[in-house]
mmCIF file of C-alpha atoms in Angstrom:
data_model
loop_
_atom_site.group_PDB
_atom_site.id
_atom_site.type_symbol
_atom_site.label_atom_id
_atom_site.label_comp_id
_atom_site.label_asym_id
_atom_site.label_seq_id
_atom_site.Cartn_x
_atom_site.Cartn_y
_atom_site.Cartn_z
ATOM 1 C CA UNK M 13 -25.129 38.155 -7.312
ATOM 2 C CA UNK M 14 -25.206 41.035 -4.899
ATOM 3 C CA UNK M 15 -28.120 42.400 -2.551
ATOM 4 C CA UNK M 16 -29.306 45.905 -2.383
ATOM 5 C CA UNK M 17 -26.254 46.854 -0.232
ATOM 6 C CA UNK M 18 -23.770 45.430 -2.580
ATOM 7 C CA UNK M 19 -22.942 42.306 -0.562
ATOM 8 C CA UNK M 20 -21.839 39.469 -2.750
ATOM 9 C CA UNK M 21 -22.094 35.860 -2.275
ATOM 10 C CA UNK M 22 -23.117 33.966 0.999
ATOM 11 C CA UNK M 23 -22.893 35.387 4.544
ATOM 12 C CA UNK M 24 -19.879 34.081 6.399
ATOM 13 C CA UNK M 25 -20.012 32.909 9.868
ATOM 14 C CA UNK M 26 -17.522 32.261 12.619
ATOM 15 C CA UNK M 27 -17.873 29.417 14.941
ATOM 16 C CA UNK M 28 -21.476 28.074 15.323
ATOM 17 C CA UNK M 29 -21.016 25.744 18.241
ATOM 18 C CA UNK M 30 -18.312 25.161 20.852
ATOM 19 C CA UNK M 31 -18.118 22.486 23.835
ATOM 20 C CA UNK M 32 -21.274 20.360 24.388
ATOM 21 C CA UNK M 33 -23.942 22.084 26.243
ATOM 22 C CA UNK M 34 -25.006 21.338 29.773
ATOM 23 C CA UNK M 35 -28.327 19.783 30.318
ATOM 24 C CA UNK M 36 -29.717 22.999 31.740
ATOM 25 C CA UNK M 37 -28.426 24.858 28.644
ATOM 26 C CA UNK M 38 -29.799 22.213 26.305
ATOM 27 C CA UNK M 39 -33.262 22.650 28.007
ATOM 28 C CA UNK M 40 -33.178 26.377 27.344
ATOM 29 C CA UNK M 41 -32.142 26.055 23.791
ATOM 30 C CA UNK M 42 -35.042 23.417 23.187
ATOM 31 C CA UNK M 43 -37.663 25.397 25.184
ATOM 32 C CA UNK M 44 -36.977 29.214 25.409
ATOM 33 C CA UNK M 45 -34.975 29.948 22.354
ATOM 34 C CA UNK M 46 -37.942 29.017 19.918
ATOM 35 C CA UNK M 47 -40.096 31.189 22.082
ATOM 36 C CA UNK M 48 -37.761 34.148 21.616
ATOM 37 C CA UNK M 49 -36.727 33.736 18.116
ATOM 38 C CA UNK M 50 -37.723 36.371 15.787
ATOM 39 C CA UNK M 51 -39.612 34.764 12.666
ATOM 40 C CA UNK M 52 -38.125 35.843 9.370
ATOM 41 C CA UNK M 53 -40.761 34.231 7.092
ATOM 42 C CA UNK M 54 -43.586 36.835 7.600
ATOM 43 C CA UNK M 55 -42.084 39.488 5.339
ATOM 44 C CA UNK M 56 -40.961 42.800 6.777
ATOM 45 C CA UNK M 57 -40.783 42.917 10.607
ATOM 46 C CA UNK M 58 -42.425 45.466 12.913
ATOM 47 C CA UNK M 59 -40.313 46.063 15.967
ATOM 48 C CA UNK M 60 -43.426 46.760 18.218
ATOM 49 C CA UNK M 61 -44.947 43.237 17.258
ATOM 50 C CA UNK M 62 -42.050 41.365 18.458
ATOM 51 C CA UNK M 63 -42.671 42.286 22.066
ATOM 52 C CA UNK M 64 -45.464 41.573 24.408
ATOM 53 C CA UNK M 65 -45.905 45.326 25.191
ATOM 54 C CA UNK M 66 -45.191 48.612 23.375
ATOM 55 C CA UNK M 67 -41.659 49.742 24.376
ATOM 56 C CA UNK M 68 -40.421 53.315 24.511
ATOM 57 C CA UNK M 69 -37.455 52.385 22.358
ATOM 58 C CA UNK M 70 -36.024 49.417 20.329
ATOM 59 C CA UNK M 71 -32.287 48.560 20.392
ATOM 60 C CA UNK M 72 -30.251 46.005 18.438
ATOM 61 C CA UNK M 73 -27.031 44.123 19.611
ATOM 62 C CA UNK M 74 -24.900 42.446 16.835
ATOM 63 C CA UNK M 75 -22.936 39.581 18.055
ATOM 64 C CA UNK M 76 -23.685 39.592 21.754
ATOM 65 C CA UNK M 77 -21.178 36.655 22.578
ATOM 66 C CA UNK M 78 -22.145 35.376 26.015
ATOM 67 C CA UNK M 79 -24.728 37.960 26.555
ATOM 68 C CA UNK M 80 -23.141 40.056 29.564
ATOM 69 C CA UNK M 81 -23.928 43.432 27.964
ATOM 70 C CA UNK M 82 -27.162 42.553 26.687
ATOM 71 C CA UNK M 83 -28.461 41.025 29.902
ATOM 72 C CA UNK M 84 -27.430 44.185 31.837
ATOM 73 C CA UNK M 85 -28.989 46.542 29.393
ATOM 74 C CA UNK M 86 -32.164 44.485 29.481
ATOM 75 C CA UNK M 87 -32.265 44.525 33.255
ATOM 76 C CA UNK M 88 -31.528 48.152 33.301
ATOM 77 C CA UNK M 89 -34.026 49.248 30.720
ATOM 78 C CA UNK M 90 -37.021 46.990 31.078
ATOM 79 C CA UNK M 91 -39.157 49.415 28.949
ATOM 80 C CA UNK M 92 -36.808 48.952 25.953
ATOM 81 C CA UNK M 93 -37.248 46.214 23.533
ATOM 82 C CA UNK M 94 -33.905 44.670 22.690
ATOM 83 C CA UNK M 95 -32.900 42.318 19.916
ATOM 84 C CA UNK M 96 -29.854 40.337 19.995
ATOM 85 C CA UNK M 97 -28.112 38.561 17.122
ATOM 86 C CA UNK M 98 -25.603 35.680 17.743
ATOM 87 C CA UNK M 99 -24.921 32.569 15.553
ATOM 88 C CA UNK M 100 -22.774 31.068 18.277
ATOM 89 C CA UNK M 101 -25.212 28.753 20.010
ATOM 90 C CA UNK M 102 -23.242 28.370 23.164
ATOM 91 C CA UNK M 103 -23.372 31.951 23.638
ATOM 92 C CA UNK M 104 -27.088 32.094 23.222
ATOM 93 C CA UNK M 105 -27.426 29.398 25.757
ATOM 94 C CA UNK M 106 -25.366 31.450 28.314
ATOM 95 C CA UNK M 107 -27.647 34.463 27.597
ATOM 96 C CA UNK M 108 -30.699 32.514 27.999
ATOM 97 C CA UNK M 109 -29.592 31.423 31.554
ATOM 98 C CA UNK M 110 -29.040 35.070 32.466
ATOM 99 C CA UNK M 111 -32.423 36.082 31.125
ATOM 100 C CA UNK M 112 -34.183 33.160 33.018
ATOM 101 C CA UNK M 113 -32.577 34.512 36.111
ATOM 102 C CA UNK M 114 -33.632 38.032 35.666
ATOM 103 C CA UNK M 115 -37.066 37.134 34.376
ATOM 104 C CA UNK M 116 -36.611 39.428 31.504
ATOM 105 C CA UNK M 117 -39.311 39.611 28.864
ATOM 106 C CA UNK M 118 -37.825 42.476 26.749
ATOM 107 C CA UNK M 119 -35.365 40.411 24.713
ATOM 108 C CA UNK M 120 -35.865 38.725 21.252
ATOM 109 C CA UNK M 121 -33.123 36.669 19.638
ATOM 110 C CA UNK M 122 -31.845 35.923 16.172
ATOM 111 C CA UNK M 123 -29.461 32.855 15.999
ATOM 112 C CA UNK M 124 -28.225 33.480 12.508
ATOM 113 C CA UNK M 125 -26.270 36.079 10.760
ATOM 114 C CA UNK M 126 -27.357 39.651 11.649
ATOM 115 C CA UNK M 127 -27.667 40.768 8.041
ATOM 116 C CA UNK M 128 -30.657 38.539 7.391
ATOM 117 C CA UNK M 129 -32.459 40.100 10.228
ATOM 118 C CA UNK M 130 -31.454 43.695 9.177
ATOM 119 C CA UNK M 131 -32.929 43.274 5.947
ATOM 120 C CA UNK M 132 -36.268 42.563 7.412
ATOM 121 C CA UNK M 133 -36.407 45.581 9.748
ATOM 122 C CA UNK M 134 -38.337 48.753 8.589
ATOM 123 C CA UNK M 135 -36.661 51.941 7.858
ATOM 124 C CA UNK M 136 -35.860 54.122 10.810
ATOM 125 C CA UNK M 137 -37.210 51.474 13.268
ATOM 126 C CA UNK M 138 -34.276 51.476 15.792
ATOM 127 C CA UNK M 139 -33.107 53.758 18.507
ATOM 128 C CA UNK M 140 -29.747 52.295 19.201
ATOM 129 C CA UNK M 141 -27.425 49.543 18.037
ATOM 130 C CA UNK M 142 -24.272 47.700 19.344
ATOM 131 C CA UNK M 143 -21.350 45.981 17.776
ATOM 132 C CA UNK M 144 -19.240 45.021 20.694
ATOM 133 C CA UNK M 145 -15.728 43.343 20.058
ATOM 134 C CA UNK M 146 -16.684 41.490 16.838
ATOM 135 C CA UNK M 147 -14.511 38.895 15.494
ATOM 136 C CA UNK M 148 -11.351 40.949 13.929
ATOM 137 C CA UNK M 149 -10.668 38.508 11.334
ATOM 138 C CA UNK M 150 -7.010 39.395 11.623
ATOM 139 C CA UNK M 151 -5.682 37.822 8.584
ATOM 140 C CA UNK M 152 -5.651 40.069 5.489
ATOM 141 C CA UNK M 153 -7.184 37.428 3.299
ATOM 142 C CA UNK M 154 -10.015 37.251 5.825
ATOM 143 C CA UNK M 155 -10.677 40.940 6.185
ATOM 144 C CA UNK M 156 -13.625 40.846 3.836
ATOM 145 C CA UNK M 157 -15.468 38.744 6.817
ATOM 146 C CA UNK M 158 -15.495 41.681 9.136
ATOM 147 C CA UNK M 159 -19.042 42.786 9.893
ATOM 148 C CA UNK M 160 -18.070 46.541 9.810
ATOM 149 C CA UNK M 161 -18.157 47.089 5.977
ATOM 150 C CA UNK M 162 -19.511 49.826 3.644
ATOM 151 C CA UNK M 163 -22.529 47.717 2.996
ATOM 152 C CA UNK M 164 -23.488 46.757 6.399
ATOM 153 C CA UNK M 165 -22.917 50.454 7.598
ATOM 154 C CA UNK M 166 -25.531 51.383 4.850
ATOM 155 C CA UNK M 167 -27.909 48.691 6.158
ATOM 156 C CA UNK M 168 -27.777 49.998 9.722
ATOM 157 C CA UNK M 169 -28.083 53.524 8.484
ATOM 158 C CA UNK M 170 -31.446 52.563 6.986
ATOM 159 C CA UNK M 171 -32.823 50.984 10.079
ATOM 160 C CA UNK M 172 -31.602 53.376 12.581
ATOM 161 C CA UNK M 173 -33.757 56.659 13.345
ATOM 162 C CA UNK M 174 -32.297 60.227 12.780
ATOM 163 C CA UNK M 175 -30.265 61.034 16.047
ATOM 164 C CA UNK M 176 -29.964 57.361 17.171
ATOM 165 C CA UNK M 177 -26.730 56.034 18.579
ATOM 166 C CA UNK M 178 -24.387 53.308 17.091
ATOM 167 C CA UNK M 179 -21.816 51.919 19.553
ATOM 168 C CA UNK M 180 -18.784 49.977 18.378
ATOM 169 C CA UNK M 181 -15.933 48.684 20.442
ATOM 170 C CA UNK M 182 -12.834 46.425 19.630
ATOM 171 C CA UNK M 183 -9.605 45.511 21.399
ATOM 172 C CA UNK M 184 -7.951 44.901 17.976
ATOM 173 C CA UNK M 185 -5.832 47.922 16.929
ATOM 174 C CA UNK M 186 -6.043 47.237 13.156
ATOM 175 C CA UNK M 187 -9.761 46.687 13.338
ATOM 176 C CA UNK M 188 -10.131 49.790 15.357
ATOM 177 C CA UNK M 189 -8.563 51.829 12.519
ATOM 178 C CA UNK M 190 -10.539 49.813 9.915
ATOM 179 C CA UNK M 191 -13.860 50.627 11.810
ATOM 180 C CA UNK M 192 -13.175 54.296 11.989
ATOM 181 C CA UNK M 193 -11.965 54.680 8.535
ATOM 182 C CA UNK M 194 -15.269 52.892 7.294
ATOM 183 C CA UNK M 195 -17.605 54.877 9.345
ATOM 184 C CA UNK M 196 -15.757 58.124 8.500
ATOM 185 C CA UNK M 197 -16.467 57.576 4.985
ATOM 186 C CA UNK M 198 -20.204 57.306 5.529
ATOM 187 C CA UNK M 199 -22.278 60.352 5.182
ATOM 188 C CA UNK M 200 -24.920 58.958 7.329
ATOM 189 C CA UNK M 201 -23.037 58.872 10.599
ATOM 190 C CA UNK M 202 -21.117 61.543 12.767
ATOM 191 C CA UNK M 203 -18.353 60.469 15.108
ATOM 192 C CA UNK M 204 -19.091 61.809 18.612
ATOM 193 C CA UNK M 205 -15.675 62.245 20.044
ATOM 194 C CA UNK M 206 -14.338 65.563 20.952
ATOM 195 C CA UNK M 207 -11.300 64.256 23.133
ATOM 196 C CA UNK M 208 -9.412 61.074 23.505
ATOM 197 C CA UNK M 209 -11.342 60.131 26.739
ATOM 198 C CA UNK M 210 -14.410 60.026 24.564
ATOM 199 C CA UNK M 211 -13.201 56.885 22.856
ATOM 200 C CA UNK M 212 -10.822 55.462 25.293
ATOM 201 C CA UNK M 213 -13.252 54.730 28.152
ATOM 202 C CA UNK M 214 -16.888 53.366 28.326
ATOM 203 C CA UNK M 215 -19.567 55.479 29.859
ATOM 204 C CA UNK M 216 -21.635 54.475 32.852
ATOM 205 C CA UNK M 217 -24.440 53.319 30.692
ATOM 206 C CA UNK M 218 -22.136 50.902 28.798
ATOM 207 C CA UNK M 219 -21.868 47.691 30.675
ATOM 208 C CA UNK M 220 -18.569 45.546 30.187
ATOM 209 C CA UNK M 221 -18.344 42.169 28.531
ATOM 210 C CA UNK M 222 -16.248 38.967 29.541
ATOM 211 C CA UNK M 223 -14.249 39.343 26.333
ATOM 212 C CA UNK M 224 -13.531 42.873 27.120
ATOM 213 C CA UNK M 225 -12.207 42.088 30.587
ATOM 214 C CA UNK M 226 -9.956 39.364 29.243
ATOM 215 C CA UNK M 227 -8.594 41.647 26.552
ATOM 216 C CA UNK M 228 -7.684 44.362 29.333
ATOM 217 C CA UNK M 229 -6.126 41.654 31.442
ATOM 218 C CA UNK M 230 -3.820 40.776 28.460
ATOM 219 C CA UNK M 231 -2.790 44.414 28.415
ATOM 220 C CA UNK M 232 -4.939 45.276 25.317
ATOM 221 C CA UNK M 233 -6.641 48.663 25.242
ATOM 222 C CA UNK M 234 -10.074 48.687 23.657
ATOM 223 C CA UNK M 235 -11.536 51.701 21.777
ATOM 224 C CA UNK M 236 -15.142 52.469 22.454
ATOM 225 C CA UNK M 237 -16.548 54.492 19.436
ATOM 226 C CA UNK M 238 -19.934 56.302 19.497
ATOM 227 C CA UNK M 239 -21.635 57.458 16.200
ATOM 228 C CA UNK M 240 -24.706 59.516 15.724
ATOM 229 C CA UNK M 241 -27.054 58.896 12.696
ATOM 230 C CA UNK M 242 -27.403 62.082 10.883
#
C-alpha cells in the first residue's frame, strides 16, 4: 500500500545506534531529547508552535549526522527555528552536547525517519531545507533506499514556500548524478547553477561537516547543489 507520495512499504533506516554512549551523552538523551522532540501525535504541526518564540523563518535539516552544520546554523541564526531529523542516536547525542554548549533554544529534533515528520508539516511552512551528505546506498540493489526520490522531492515541494531554497550535498559521484537527474525531473524546483563554481564550492553561509572534511581528505570532491522552489 502506498502513501500520498507513492511511497510503498515501510521506511528504511540506516544505523540507529553505534558505540555505547558516554555518561554525559546518555544524560542528554534522557533529559534534553524529550524536551526538544517534536510530538507527532497531535495531527498537523504548526512550525510556530514548536518554538518558544515566533521566528522569522523555519528551516529543516534531514539527516544531520553529528550536527556540525545544524549547530553552526542555529548559532549564526538565533531568530530562525531549525528542525533536525536524524535516526542515528549517537549523532543526536553529539548535537545535544553542542546545543548545550551554545545554550541554543531555536532547535527542535525528530529522532525517526524524516518522511514521518514531513507528512505532518503544513503546506508552504518552511523557508529552507538541507540534505547534506546522505547515505549514498551505493549498491544498485539498495538505490531504492536513497532519500532523494521522486516521492520525497514532491513531499519537500509541498512544505517549502515559493522562493525557498533546498540545499543538497554529496561526495558520492553516482549519487550526485542521481540527485541532479531526479531534481531536474521535478517541475517544482529550479537548479540555481550558472557556472561550475556554483556547485563545486560551498558559500560562506554553508558551514562544513565532519563527514565532508573526511571525504575531502580522501581526495573526494563533493558537489553542493542549490535548488529554488518555483
